[in-house]
Tab-separated table of C-alpha atoms and ligand atoms in Angstrom:
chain	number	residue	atom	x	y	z
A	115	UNK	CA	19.643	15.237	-11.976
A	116	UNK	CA	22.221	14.904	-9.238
A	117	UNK	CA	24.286	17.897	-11.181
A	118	UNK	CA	21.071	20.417	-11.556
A	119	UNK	CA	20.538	19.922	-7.931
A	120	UNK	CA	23.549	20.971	-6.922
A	121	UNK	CA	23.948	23.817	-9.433
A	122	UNK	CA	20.660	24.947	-7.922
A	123	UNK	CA	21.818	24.323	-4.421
A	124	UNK	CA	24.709	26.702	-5.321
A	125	UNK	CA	22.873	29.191	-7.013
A	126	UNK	CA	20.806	29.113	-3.929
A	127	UNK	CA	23.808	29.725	-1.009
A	128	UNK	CA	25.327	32.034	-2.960
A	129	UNK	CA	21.847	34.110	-2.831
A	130	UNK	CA	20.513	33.134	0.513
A	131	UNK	CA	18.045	31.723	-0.705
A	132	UNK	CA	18.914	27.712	0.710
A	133	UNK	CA	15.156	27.462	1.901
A	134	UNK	CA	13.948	26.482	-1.407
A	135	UNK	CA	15.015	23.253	-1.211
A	136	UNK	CA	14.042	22.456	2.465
A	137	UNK	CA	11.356	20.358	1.071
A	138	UNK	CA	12.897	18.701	-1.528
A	139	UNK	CA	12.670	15.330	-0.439
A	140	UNK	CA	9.165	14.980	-0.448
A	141	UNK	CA	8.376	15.947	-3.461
A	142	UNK	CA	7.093	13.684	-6.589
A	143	UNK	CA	9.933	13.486	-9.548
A	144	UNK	CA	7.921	16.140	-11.712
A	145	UNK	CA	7.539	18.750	-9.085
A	146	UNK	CA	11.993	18.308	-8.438
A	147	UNK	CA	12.196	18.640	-12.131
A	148	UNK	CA	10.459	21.997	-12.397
A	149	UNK	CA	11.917	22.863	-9.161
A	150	UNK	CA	15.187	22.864	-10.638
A	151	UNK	CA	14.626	24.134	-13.726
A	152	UNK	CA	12.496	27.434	-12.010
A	153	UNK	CA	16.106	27.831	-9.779
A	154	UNK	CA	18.217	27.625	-12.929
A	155	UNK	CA	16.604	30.346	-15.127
A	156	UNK	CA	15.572	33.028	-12.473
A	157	UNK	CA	17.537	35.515	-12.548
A	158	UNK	CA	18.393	35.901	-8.470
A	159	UNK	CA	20.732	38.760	-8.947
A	160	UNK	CA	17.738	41.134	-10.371
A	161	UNK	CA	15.451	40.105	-7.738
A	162	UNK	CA	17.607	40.607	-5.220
A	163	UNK	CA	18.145	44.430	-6.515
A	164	UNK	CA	14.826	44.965	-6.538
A	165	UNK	CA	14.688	43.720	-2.983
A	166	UNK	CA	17.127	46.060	-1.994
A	167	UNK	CA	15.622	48.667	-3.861
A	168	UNK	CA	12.418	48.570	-1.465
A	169	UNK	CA	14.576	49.698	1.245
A	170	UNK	CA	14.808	53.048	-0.334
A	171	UNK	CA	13.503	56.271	-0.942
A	172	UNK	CA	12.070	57.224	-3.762
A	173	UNK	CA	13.149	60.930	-4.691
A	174	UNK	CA	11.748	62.085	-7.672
A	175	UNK	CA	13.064	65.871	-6.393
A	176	UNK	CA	15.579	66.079	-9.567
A	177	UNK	CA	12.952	65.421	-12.293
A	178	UNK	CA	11.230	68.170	-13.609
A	179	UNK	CA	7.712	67.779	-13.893
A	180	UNK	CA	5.353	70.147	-15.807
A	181	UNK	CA	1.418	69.882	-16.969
A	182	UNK	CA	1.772	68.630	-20.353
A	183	UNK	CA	-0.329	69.798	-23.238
A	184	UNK	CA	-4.104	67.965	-24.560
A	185	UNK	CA	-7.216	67.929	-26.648
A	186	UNK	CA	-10.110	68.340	-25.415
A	187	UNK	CA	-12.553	66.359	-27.287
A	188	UNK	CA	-15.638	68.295	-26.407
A	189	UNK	CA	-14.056	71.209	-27.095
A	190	UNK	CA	-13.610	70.136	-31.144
A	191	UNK	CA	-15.236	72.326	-33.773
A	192	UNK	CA	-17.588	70.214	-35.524
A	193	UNK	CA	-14.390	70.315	-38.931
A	194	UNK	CA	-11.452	69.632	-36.444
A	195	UNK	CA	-13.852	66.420	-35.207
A	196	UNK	CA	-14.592	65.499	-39.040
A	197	UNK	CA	-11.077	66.019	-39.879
A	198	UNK	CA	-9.735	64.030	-36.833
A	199	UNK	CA	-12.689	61.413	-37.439
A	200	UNK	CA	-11.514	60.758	-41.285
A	201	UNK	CA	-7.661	60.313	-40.531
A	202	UNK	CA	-9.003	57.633	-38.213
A	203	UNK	CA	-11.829	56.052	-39.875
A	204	UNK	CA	-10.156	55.583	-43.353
A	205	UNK	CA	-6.405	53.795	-41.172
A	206	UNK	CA	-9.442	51.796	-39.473
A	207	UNK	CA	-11.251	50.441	-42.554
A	208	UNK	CA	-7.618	49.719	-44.520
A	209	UNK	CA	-6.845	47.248	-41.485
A	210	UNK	CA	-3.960	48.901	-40.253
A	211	UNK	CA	-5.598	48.549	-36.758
A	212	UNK	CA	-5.558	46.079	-33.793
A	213	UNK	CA	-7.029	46.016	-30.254
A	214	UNK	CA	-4.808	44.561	-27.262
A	215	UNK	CA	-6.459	43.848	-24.048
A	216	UNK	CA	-4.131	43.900	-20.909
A	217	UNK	CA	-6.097	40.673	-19.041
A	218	UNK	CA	-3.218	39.632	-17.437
A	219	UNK	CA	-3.818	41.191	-13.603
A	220	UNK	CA	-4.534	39.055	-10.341
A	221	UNK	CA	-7.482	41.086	-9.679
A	222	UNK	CA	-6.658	40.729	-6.093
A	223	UNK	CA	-9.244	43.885	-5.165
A	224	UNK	CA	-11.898	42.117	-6.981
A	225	UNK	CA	-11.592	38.966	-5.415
A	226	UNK	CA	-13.591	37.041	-8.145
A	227	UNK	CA	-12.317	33.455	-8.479
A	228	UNK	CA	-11.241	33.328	-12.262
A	229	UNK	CA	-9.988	35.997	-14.417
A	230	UNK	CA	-11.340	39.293	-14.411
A	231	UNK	CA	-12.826	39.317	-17.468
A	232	UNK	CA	-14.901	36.149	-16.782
A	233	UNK	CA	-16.686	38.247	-14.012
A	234	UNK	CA	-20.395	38.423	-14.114
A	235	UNK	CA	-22.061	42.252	-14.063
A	236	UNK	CA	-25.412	41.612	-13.270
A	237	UNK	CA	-26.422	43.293	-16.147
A	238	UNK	CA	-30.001	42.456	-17.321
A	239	UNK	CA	-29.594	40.783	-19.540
A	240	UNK	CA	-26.320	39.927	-17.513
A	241	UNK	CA	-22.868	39.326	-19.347
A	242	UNK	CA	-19.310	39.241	-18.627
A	243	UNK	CA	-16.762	41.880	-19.026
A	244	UNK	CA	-15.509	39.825	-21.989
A	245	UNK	CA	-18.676	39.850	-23.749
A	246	UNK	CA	-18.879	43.253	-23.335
A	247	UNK	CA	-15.735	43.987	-24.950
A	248	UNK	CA	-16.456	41.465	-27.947
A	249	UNK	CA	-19.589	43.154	-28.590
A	250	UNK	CA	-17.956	46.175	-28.744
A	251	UNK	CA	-15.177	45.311	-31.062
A	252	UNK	CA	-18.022	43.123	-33.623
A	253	UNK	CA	-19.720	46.134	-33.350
A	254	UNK	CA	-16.885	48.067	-35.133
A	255	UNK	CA	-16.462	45.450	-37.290
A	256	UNK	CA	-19.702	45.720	-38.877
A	257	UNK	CA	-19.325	49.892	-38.695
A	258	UNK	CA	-15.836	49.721	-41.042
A	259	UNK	CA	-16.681	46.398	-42.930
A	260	UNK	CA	-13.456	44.777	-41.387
A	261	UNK	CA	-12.780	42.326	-38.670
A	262	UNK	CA	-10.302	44.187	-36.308
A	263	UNK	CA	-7.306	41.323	-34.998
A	264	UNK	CA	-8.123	41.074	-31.059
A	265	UNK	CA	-4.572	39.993	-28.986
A	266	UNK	CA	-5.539	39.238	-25.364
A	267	UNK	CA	-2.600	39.510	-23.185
A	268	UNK	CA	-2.674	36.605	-19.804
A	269	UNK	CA	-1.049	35.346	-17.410
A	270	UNK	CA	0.194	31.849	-16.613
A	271	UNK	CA	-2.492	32.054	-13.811
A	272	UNK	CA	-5.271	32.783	-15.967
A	273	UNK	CA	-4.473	32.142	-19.540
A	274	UNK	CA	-6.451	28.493	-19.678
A	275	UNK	CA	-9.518	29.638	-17.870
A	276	UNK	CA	-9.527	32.602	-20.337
A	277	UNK	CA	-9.074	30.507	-23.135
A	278	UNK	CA	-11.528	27.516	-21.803
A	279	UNK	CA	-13.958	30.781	-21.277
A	280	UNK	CA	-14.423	32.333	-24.547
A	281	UNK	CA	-14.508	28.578	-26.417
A	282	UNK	CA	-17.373	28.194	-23.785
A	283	UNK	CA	-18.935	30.967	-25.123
A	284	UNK	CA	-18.504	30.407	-29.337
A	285	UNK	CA	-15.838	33.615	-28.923
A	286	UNK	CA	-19.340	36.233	-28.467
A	287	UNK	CA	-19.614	35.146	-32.152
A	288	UNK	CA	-16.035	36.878	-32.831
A	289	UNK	CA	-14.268	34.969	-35.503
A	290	UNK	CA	-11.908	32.510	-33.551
A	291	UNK	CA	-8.617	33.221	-36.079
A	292	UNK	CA	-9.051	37.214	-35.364
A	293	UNK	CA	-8.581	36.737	-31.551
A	294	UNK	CA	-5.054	35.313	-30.350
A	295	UNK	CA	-4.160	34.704	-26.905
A	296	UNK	CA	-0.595	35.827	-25.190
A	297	UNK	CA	1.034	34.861	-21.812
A	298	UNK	CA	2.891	38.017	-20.040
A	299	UNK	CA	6.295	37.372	-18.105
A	300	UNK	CA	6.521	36.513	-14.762
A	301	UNK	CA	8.500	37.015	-11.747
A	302	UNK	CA	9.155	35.443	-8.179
A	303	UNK	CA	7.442	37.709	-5.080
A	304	UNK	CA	9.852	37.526	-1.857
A	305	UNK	CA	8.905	38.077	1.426
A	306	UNK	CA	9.326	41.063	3.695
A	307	UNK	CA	12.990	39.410	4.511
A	308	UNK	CA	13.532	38.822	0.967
A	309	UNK	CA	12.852	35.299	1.107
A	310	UNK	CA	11.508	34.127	-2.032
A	311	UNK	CA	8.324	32.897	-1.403
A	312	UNK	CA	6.948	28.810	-2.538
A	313	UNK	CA	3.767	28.277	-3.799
A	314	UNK	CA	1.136	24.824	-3.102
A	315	UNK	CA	2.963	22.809	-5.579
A	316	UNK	CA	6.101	23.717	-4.166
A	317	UNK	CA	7.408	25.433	-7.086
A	318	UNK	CA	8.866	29.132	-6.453
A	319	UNK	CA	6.121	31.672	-6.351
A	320	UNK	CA	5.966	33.635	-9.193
A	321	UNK	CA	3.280	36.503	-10.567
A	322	UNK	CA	3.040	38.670	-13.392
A	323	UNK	CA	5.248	41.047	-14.021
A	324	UNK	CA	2.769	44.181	-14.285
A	325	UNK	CA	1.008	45.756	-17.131
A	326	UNK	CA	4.208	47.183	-18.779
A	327	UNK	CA	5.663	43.678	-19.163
A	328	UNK	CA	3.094	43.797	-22.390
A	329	UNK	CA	6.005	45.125	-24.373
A	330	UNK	CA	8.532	42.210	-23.958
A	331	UNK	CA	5.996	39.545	-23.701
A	332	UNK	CA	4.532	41.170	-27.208
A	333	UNK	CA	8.292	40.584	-28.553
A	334	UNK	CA	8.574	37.393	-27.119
A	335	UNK	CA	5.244	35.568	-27.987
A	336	UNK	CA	5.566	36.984	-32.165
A	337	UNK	CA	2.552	39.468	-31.417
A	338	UNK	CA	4.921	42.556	-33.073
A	339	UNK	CA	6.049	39.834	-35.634
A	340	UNK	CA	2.085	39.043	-36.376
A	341	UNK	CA	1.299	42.441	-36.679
A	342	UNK	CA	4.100	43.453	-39.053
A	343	UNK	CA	3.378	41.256	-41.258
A	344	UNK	CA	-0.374	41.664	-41.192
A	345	UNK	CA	0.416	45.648	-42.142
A	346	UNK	CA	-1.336	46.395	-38.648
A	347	UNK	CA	0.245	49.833	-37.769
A	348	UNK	CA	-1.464	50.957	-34.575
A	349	UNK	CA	-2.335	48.981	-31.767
A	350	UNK	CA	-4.756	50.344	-29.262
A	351	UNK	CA	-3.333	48.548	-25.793
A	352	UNK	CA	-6.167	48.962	-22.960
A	353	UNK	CA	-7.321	47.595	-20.212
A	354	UNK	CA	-9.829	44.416	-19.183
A	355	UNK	CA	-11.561	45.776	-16.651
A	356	UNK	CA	-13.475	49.206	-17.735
A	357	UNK	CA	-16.712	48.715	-18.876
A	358	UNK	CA	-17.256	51.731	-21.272
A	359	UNK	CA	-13.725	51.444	-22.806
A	360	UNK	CA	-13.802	52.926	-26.393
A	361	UNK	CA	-11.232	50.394	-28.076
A	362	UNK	CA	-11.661	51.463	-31.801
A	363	UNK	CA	-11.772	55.096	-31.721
A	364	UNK	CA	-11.259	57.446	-34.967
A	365	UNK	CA	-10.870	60.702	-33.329
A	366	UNK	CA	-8.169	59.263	-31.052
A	367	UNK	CA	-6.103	57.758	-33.481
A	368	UNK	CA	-6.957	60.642	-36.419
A	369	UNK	CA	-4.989	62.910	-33.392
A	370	UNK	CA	-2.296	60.677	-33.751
A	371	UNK	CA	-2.149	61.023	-36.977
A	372	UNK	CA	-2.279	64.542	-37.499
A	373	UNK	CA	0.090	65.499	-34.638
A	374	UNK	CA	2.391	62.911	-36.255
A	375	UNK	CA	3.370	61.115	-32.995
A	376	UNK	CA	3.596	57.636	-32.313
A	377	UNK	CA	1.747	57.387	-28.973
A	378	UNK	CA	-1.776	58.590	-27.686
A	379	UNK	CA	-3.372	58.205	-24.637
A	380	UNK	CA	-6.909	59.017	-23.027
A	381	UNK	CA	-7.938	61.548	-20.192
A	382	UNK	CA	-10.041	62.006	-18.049
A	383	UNK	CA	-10.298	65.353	-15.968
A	384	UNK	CA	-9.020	64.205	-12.294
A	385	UNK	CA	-12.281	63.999	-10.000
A	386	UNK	CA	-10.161	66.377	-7.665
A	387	UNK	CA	-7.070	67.145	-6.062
A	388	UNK	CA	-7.033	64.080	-3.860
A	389	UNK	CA	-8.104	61.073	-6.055
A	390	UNK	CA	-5.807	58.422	-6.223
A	391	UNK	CA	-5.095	58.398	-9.814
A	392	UNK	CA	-1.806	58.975	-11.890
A	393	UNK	CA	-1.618	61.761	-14.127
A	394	UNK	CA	-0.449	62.455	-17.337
A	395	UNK	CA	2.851	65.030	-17.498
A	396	UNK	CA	6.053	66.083	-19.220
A	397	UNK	CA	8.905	64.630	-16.996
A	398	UNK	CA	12.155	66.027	-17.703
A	399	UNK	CA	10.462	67.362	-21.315
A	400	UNK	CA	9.570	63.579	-22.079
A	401	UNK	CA	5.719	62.850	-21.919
A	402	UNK	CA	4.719	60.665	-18.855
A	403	UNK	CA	2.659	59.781	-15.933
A	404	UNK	CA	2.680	60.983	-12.567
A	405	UNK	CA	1.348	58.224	-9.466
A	406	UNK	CA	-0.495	60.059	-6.819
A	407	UNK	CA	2.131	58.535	-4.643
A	408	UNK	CA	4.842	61.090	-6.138
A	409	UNK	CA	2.569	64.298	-6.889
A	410	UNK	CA	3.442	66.642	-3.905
A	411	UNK	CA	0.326	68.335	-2.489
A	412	UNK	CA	1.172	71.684	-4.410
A	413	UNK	CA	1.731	69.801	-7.116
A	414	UNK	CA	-2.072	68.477	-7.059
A	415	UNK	CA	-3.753	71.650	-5.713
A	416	UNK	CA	-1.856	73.536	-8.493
A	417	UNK	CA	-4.959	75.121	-11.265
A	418	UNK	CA	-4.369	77.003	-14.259
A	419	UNK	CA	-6.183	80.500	-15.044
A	420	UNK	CA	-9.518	78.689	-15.804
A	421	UNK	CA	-9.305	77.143	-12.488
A	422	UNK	CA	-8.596	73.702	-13.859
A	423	UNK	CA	-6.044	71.893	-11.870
A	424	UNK	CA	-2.522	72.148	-13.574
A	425	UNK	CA	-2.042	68.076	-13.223
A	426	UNK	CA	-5.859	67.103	-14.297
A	427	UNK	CA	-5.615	64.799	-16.869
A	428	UNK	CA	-6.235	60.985	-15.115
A	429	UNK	CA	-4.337	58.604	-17.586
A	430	UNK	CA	-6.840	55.400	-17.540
A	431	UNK	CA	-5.264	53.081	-18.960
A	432	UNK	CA	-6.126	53.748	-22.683
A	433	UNK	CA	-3.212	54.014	-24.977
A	434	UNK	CA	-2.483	54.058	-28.573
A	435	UNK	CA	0.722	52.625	-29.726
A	436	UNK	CA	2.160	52.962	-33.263
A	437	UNK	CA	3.426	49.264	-33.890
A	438	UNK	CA	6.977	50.711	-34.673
A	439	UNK	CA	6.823	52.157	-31.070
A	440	UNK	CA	6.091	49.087	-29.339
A	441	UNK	CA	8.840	47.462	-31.652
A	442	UNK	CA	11.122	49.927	-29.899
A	443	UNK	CA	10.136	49.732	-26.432
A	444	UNK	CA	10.299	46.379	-26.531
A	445	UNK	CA	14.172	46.222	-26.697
A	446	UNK	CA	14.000	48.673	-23.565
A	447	UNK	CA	13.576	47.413	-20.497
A	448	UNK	CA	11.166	49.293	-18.554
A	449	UNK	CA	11.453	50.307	-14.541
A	450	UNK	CA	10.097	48.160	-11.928
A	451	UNK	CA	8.006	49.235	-9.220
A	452	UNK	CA	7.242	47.339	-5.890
A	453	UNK	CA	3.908	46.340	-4.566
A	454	UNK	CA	3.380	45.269	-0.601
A	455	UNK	CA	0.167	42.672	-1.623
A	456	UNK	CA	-0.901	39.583	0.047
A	457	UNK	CA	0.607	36.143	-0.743
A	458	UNK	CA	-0.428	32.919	0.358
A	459	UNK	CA	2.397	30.665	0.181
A	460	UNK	CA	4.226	27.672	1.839
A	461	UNK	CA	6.221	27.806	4.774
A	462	UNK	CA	9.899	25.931	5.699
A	463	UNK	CA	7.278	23.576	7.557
A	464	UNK	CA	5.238	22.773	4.455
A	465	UNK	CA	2.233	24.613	5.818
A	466	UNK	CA	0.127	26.795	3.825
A	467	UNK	CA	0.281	29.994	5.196
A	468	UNK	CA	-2.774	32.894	4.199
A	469	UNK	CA	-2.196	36.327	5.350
A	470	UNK	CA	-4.761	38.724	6.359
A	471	UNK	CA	-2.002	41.544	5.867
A	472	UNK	CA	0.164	42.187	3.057
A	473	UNK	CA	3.440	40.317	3.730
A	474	UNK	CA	4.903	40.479	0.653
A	475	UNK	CA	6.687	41.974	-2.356
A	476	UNK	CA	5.686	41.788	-5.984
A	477	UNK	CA	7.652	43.613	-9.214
A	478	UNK	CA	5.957	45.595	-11.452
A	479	UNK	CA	6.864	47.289	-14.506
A	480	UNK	CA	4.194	50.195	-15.884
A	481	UNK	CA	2.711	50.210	-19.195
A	482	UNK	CA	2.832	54.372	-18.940
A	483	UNK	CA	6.693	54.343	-18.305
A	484	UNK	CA	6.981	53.498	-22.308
A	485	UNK	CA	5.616	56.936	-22.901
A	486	UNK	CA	9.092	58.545	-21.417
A	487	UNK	CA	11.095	56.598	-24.174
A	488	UNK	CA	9.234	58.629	-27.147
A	489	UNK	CA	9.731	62.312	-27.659
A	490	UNK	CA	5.705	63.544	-27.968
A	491	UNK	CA	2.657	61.796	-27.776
A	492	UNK	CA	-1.145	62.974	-27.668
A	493	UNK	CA	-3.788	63.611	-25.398
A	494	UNK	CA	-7.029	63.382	-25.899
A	495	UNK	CA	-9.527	64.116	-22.571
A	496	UNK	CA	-12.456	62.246	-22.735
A	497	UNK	CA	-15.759	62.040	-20.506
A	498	UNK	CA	-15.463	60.271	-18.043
A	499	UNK	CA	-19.276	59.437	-17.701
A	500	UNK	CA	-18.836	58.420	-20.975
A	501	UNK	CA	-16.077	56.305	-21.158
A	502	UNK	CA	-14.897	54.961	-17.751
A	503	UNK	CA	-16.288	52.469	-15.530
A	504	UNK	CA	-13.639	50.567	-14.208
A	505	UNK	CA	-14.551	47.288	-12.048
A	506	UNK	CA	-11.379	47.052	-9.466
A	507	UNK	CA	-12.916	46.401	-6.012
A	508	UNK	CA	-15.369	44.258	-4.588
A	509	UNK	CA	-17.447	46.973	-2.816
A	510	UNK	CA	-17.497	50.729	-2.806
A	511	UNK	CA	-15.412	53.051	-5.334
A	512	UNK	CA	-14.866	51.397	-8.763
A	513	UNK	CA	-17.101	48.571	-7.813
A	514	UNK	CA	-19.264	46.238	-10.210
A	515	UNK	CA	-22.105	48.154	-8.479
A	516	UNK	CA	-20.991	51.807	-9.482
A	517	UNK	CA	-19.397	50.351	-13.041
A	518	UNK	CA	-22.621	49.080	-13.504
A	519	UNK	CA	-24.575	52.045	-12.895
A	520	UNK	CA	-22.133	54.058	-15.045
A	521	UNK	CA	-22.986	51.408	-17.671
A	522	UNK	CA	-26.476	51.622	-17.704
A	523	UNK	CA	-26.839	55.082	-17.485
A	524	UNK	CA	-24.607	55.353	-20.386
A	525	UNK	CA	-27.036	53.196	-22.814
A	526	UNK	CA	-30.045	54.694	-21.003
A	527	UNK	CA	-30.871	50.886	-19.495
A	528	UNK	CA	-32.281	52.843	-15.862
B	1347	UTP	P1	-4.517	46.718	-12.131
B	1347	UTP	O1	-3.266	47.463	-11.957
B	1347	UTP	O2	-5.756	47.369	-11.655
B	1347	UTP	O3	-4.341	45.312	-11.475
B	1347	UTP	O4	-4.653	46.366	-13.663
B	1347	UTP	P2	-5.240	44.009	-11.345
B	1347	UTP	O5	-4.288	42.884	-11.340
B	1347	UTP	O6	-6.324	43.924	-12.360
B	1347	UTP	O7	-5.958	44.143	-9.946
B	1347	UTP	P3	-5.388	44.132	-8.440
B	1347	UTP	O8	-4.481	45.323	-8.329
B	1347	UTP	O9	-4.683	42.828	-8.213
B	1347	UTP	O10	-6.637	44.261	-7.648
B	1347	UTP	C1	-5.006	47.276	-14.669
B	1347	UTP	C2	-5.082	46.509	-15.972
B	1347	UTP	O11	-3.814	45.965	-16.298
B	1347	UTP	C3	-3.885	44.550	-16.432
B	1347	UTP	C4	-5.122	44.140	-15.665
B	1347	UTP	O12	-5.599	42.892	-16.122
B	1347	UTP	C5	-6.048	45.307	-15.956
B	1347	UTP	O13	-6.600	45.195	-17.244
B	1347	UTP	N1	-2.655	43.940	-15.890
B	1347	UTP	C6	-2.194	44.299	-14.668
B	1347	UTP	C7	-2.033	42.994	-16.640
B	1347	UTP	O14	-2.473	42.641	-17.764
B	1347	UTP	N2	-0.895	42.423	-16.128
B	1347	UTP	C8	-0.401	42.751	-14.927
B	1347	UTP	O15	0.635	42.177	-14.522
B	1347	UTP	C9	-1.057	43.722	-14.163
């Protein structure tokens, strides 16, 4: 013990990071243990990078960004739909499909207690966002006579609550050996200083490591593995917190199919030049996403000769992965991105400090950055009435009030 500690103590110094240990003493045998342990696998080197990396400016003036090309599902003929429809349906009822749900977030904007998906609509009759999506998914089941394999991606956070949850609730009536549960990576958050921050039980405070960690923790956990040798070839990788997401969805996937390309994603047409959503792109001739944080003003007023905008279609969060793609990616390491979010955390005087401001910095890799390591991949704009109603803040915008309304209008429920 006396040899980890000062490993970790050196490991520390040479980082900076000596404050770790300032309340070493008074901590139980267990919490030194994992103390230890948590100093001796981070990797301090990366995190202090991506510390560093805060301090600069993003320029994205080198890459060339154009509007990228998509289909526009209600623009079909009633064959290219049928055709579309059957490349899907008949990959769907042979089983080479799967459904991953990305329930690995904080849900910070929410502010709900336990995991988002455990969240309460006040639907009538009321259910949570998980039952939603299992009814969804059995519902497809019964429609292609198979039982689609459901991976649900958490976090170290959340992942026994989620798990406690759904045994709570006889899995919807979802067969228990269809649905298998996966933890996500993590990494520490520093301060503003780049002080890594400690958490109530003294350990280093860690947090997961966005939605593109998916990819690695997919590798990691045997989900690719699983899937390989189930002969699951597509994956459809989307989010937990949109109430009309379309998980199992023919025409998508037939698109795939037919344009031969191993990703797809959904759009929906950008509410207007100013809403804060990424959009889909070609980047340096590589399909990709552009944050409304990059998109110059030009960029986003920009329309086409129908008057559409030029950088319209709102990537939310739906994607389609061919399981040899994810195989792939996962070897890759993906880009991190920094968030300024609110941490509590512990001080040097073992007081628990709570923020009202953000004060700190968490890591993030993207799920959409994947799309830049394959050559094509296919759009498909959807309605957005029709298939988005995300739940991400407590009140206002994207709220469980206007995700329900979009809901209930959508089944006629009014
Ligand atoms: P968001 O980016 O909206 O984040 O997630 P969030 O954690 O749910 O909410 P805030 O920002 O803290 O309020 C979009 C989707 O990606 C998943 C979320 O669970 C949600 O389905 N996600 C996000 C993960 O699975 N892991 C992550 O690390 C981040």
């Amino acid at each position: 013990m006396e040899e980890k500690y000062e490993a970790a103590l050196n490991c520390l110094r040479k980082y900076n990071q000596e404050h770790i240990l300032k309340n070493y003493e008074n901590m139980s045998q267990n919490q030194k243990e994992k103390l230890l342990n948590q100093i001796l696998t981070i990797d301090f080197n990366q995190i202090k990078e991506l510390y560093e990396s805060t301090k600069n400016e993003i320029n994205f003036a080198n890459d060339k960004i154009e509007p990228i090309g998509y289909v526009d599902k209600s623009a079909l003929t009633d064959e290219e739909l049928a055709k579309y429809n059957n490349l899907g349906d008949n990959a769907i009822k042979q089983g080479k499909y799967s459904v991953v749900t990305m329930a690995g977030g904080q849900g910070t904007r929410l502010g709900h207690s336990g995991p988002k998906g455990t969240f309460m609509l006040g639907l009538n009759p009321d259910k949570s966002i998980f039952q939603i999506l299992a009814e969804s998914l059995q519902h497809n089941n019964e429609k292609y006579g198979v039982t689609i394999p459901w991976y649900i991606m958490t976090s170290r956070e959340n992942n026994d609550q989620t798990e406690k949850f759904f045994k709570d609730n006889n899995y919807f009536g979802y067969d228990p050996k269809a649905i298998t549960f996966f933890k996500q990576g993590e990494l520490p958050m520093c301060s503003e200083e780049g002080k890594l921050l400690i958490d109530e039980t003294g350990a280093i405070k860690e947090a997961a490591d966005g939605h593109g960690g998916i990819f690695e923790s997919m590798r990691k956990n045997g989900i690719i593995y699983d899937m390989q040798t189930r002969g699951i070839e597509w994956a459809f990788i989307g989010p937990v917190d949109n109430i009309l997401v379309k998980m199992v969805d023919p025409t998508l996937l037939g698109v795939a199919l037919d344009k031969k390309v191993l990703a797809a994603g959904k759009s929906v047409v950008k509410a207007g030049p100013k809403e804060k959503v990424g959009v889909f792109c070609k980047r340096n001739g590589k399909p990709g996403v552009v944050e409304y944080t990059e998109i110059t003003t030009e960029m986003a007023e920009a329309t086409d000769e129908n008057g559409e905008l030029k950088f319209g279609e709102s990537h939310i969060n739906c994607n389609l992965f061919n399981v040899s793609a994810i195989d792939e990616v996962s070897k890759k390491k993906l880009p991190y991105h920094c968030a300024h979010k609110k941490a509590k955390y512990i001080n040097e005087n073992g007081e628990l400090v709570v923020p009202e401001k953000p004060n700190a910095y968490k890591f993030e890799s993207f799920i959409f950055d994947a799309f830049d390591m394959l050559d094509d991949m296919a759009i498909l704009r959807v309605k957005r009435e029709e298939e988005f109603a995300p739940v991400k803040n407590a009140e206002g915008n994207d709220s469980p009030e206007t995700a329900r309304k979009l809901y209930n209008d959508y089944y006629g429920l009014n």
